[in-house]
Tab-separated table of C-alpha atoms in Angstrom:
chain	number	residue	atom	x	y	z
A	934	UNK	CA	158.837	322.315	101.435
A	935	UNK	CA	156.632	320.975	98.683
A	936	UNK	CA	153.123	320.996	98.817
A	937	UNK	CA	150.579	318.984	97.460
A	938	UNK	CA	148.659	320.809	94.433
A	939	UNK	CA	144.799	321.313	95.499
A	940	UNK	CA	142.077	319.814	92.977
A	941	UNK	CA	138.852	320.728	93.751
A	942	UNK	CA	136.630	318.772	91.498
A	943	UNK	CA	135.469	316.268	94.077
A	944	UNK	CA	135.798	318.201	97.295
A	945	UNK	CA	137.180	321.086	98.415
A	946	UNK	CA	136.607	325.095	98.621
A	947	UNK	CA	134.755	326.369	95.448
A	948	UNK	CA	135.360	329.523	94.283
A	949	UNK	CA	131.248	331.202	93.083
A	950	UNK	CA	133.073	332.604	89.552
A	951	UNK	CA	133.244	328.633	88.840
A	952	UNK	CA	129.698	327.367	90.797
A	953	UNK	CA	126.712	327.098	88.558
A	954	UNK	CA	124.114	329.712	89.084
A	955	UNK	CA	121.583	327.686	91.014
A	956	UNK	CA	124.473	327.219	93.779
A	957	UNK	CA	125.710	330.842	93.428
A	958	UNK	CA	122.139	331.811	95.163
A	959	UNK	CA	122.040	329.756	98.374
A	960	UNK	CA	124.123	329.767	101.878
A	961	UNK	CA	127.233	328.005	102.396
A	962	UNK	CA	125.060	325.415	104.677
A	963	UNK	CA	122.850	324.704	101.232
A	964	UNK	CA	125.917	324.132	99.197
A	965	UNK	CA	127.181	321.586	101.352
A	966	UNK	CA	124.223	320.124	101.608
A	967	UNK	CA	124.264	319.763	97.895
A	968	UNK	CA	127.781	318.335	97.323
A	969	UNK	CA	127.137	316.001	100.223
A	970	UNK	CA	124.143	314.795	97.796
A	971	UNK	CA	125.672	314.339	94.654
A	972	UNK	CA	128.929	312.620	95.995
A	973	UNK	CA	126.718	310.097	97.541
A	974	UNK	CA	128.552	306.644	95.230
A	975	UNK	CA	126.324	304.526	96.973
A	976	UNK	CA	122.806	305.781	96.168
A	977	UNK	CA	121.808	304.884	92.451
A	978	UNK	CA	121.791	307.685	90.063
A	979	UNK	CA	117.755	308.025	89.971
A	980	UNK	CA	117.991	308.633	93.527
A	981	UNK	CA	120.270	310.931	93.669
A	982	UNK	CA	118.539	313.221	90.650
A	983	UNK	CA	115.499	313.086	93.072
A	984	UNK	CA	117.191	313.644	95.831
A	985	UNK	CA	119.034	316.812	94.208
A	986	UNK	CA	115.528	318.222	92.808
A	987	UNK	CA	114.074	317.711	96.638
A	988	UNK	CA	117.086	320.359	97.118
A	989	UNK	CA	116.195	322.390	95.012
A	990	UNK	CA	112.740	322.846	95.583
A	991	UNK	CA	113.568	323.357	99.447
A	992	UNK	CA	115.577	326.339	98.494
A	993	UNK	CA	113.315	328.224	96.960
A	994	UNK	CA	113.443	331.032	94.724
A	995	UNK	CA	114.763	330.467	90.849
A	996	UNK	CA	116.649	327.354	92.325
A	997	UNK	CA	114.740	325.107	90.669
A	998	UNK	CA	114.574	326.890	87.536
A	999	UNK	CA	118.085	327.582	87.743
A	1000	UNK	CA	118.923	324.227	88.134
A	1001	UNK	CA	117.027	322.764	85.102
A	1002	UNK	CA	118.794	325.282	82.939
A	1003	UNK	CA	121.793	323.876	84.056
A	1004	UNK	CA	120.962	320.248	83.687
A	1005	UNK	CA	119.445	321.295	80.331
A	1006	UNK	CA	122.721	322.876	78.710
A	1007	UNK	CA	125.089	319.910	80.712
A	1008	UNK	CA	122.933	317.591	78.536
A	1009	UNK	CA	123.422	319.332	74.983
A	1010	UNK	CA	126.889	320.340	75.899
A	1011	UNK	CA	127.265	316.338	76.436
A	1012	UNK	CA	125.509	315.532	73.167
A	1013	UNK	CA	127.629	317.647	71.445
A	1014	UNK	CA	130.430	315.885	72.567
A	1015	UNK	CA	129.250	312.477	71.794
A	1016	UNK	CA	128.253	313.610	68.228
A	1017	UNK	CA	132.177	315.039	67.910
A	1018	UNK	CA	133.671	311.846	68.450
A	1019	UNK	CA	131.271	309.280	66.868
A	1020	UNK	CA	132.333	311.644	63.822
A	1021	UNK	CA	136.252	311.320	64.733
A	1022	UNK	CA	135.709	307.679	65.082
A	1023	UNK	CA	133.854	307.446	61.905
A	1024	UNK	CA	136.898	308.595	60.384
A	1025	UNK	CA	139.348	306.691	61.657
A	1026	UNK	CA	140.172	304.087	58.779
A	1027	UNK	CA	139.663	306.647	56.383
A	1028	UNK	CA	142.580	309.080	58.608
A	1029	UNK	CA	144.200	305.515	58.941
A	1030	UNK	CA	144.690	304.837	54.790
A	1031	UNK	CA	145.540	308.414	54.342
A	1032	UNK	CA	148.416	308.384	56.649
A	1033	UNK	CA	149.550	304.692	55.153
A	1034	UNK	CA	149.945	306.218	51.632
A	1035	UNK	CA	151.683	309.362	53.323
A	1036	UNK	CA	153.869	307.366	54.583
A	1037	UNK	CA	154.981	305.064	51.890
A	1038	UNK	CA	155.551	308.303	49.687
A	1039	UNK	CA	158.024	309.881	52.359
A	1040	UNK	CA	159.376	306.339	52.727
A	1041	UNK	CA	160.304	306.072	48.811
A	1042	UNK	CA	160.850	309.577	48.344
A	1043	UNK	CA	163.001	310.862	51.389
A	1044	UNK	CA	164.026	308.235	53.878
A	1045	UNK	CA	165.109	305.196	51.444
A	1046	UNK	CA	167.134	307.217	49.068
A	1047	UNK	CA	168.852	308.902	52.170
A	1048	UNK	CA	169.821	304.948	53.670
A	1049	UNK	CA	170.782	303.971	50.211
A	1050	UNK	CA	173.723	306.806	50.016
A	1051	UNK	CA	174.799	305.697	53.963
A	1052	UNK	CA	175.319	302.158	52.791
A	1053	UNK	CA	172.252	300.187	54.137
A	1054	UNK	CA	170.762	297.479	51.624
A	1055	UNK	CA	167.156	298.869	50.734
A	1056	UNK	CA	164.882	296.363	48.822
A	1057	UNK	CA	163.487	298.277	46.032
A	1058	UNK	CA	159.631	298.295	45.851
């Protein structure tokens, strides 16, 4: 019998080597409590962020700390990524032109010479 492969990025168990620090700290109950928070889809962002650091500070401890670290390095690891492809995408035509001319060298060299000695008409050019 086949069964359904788990994903666990929504819902599900979480195993702690894969929870961010902040979480690692606090009781099962706690956790929960903070999934049930950020999987709210109906609350606008804002109030969810406040509603999160209201969490936080309830917990105690380095929670708080723990979690602005977190939200801290999500943010540059984030920028990061958005500088990486507004790069890529600044490169595009230039990628795009390169790959043209590529082409039409394998084209003249390789591939039209090989159709000409099967037989198929090739337009010289």
């Amino acid at each position: 019998m086949l069964r359904r492969a788990r994903h666990y990025h929504d819902h599900g168990p979480r195993s702690e080597k894969h929870m961010p620090s902040f979480l690692k700290e606090v009781p099962s109950e706690a956790r929960k409590e903070f999934f049930k928070i950020v999987h709210d889809r109906k609350s606008p962002r804002s109030e969810v962020q406040q509603r999160v650091k209201a969490w936080a500070e309830k917990q105690g401890g380095s929670v708080l700390k723990d979690l602005r670290n977190f939200d801290a390095k999500k943010k540059a690891h984030f920028a990061e990524i958005h500088k990486n492809v507004s790069l890529v995408i600044s490169q595009l035509e230039s990628a795009h032109a390169k790959v043209s001319v590529t082409h039409c060298i394998v084209f003249k060299l390789y591939i039209r010479p090989q159709l000409s000695d099967f037989g198929y008409p090739v337009e010289s050019g």
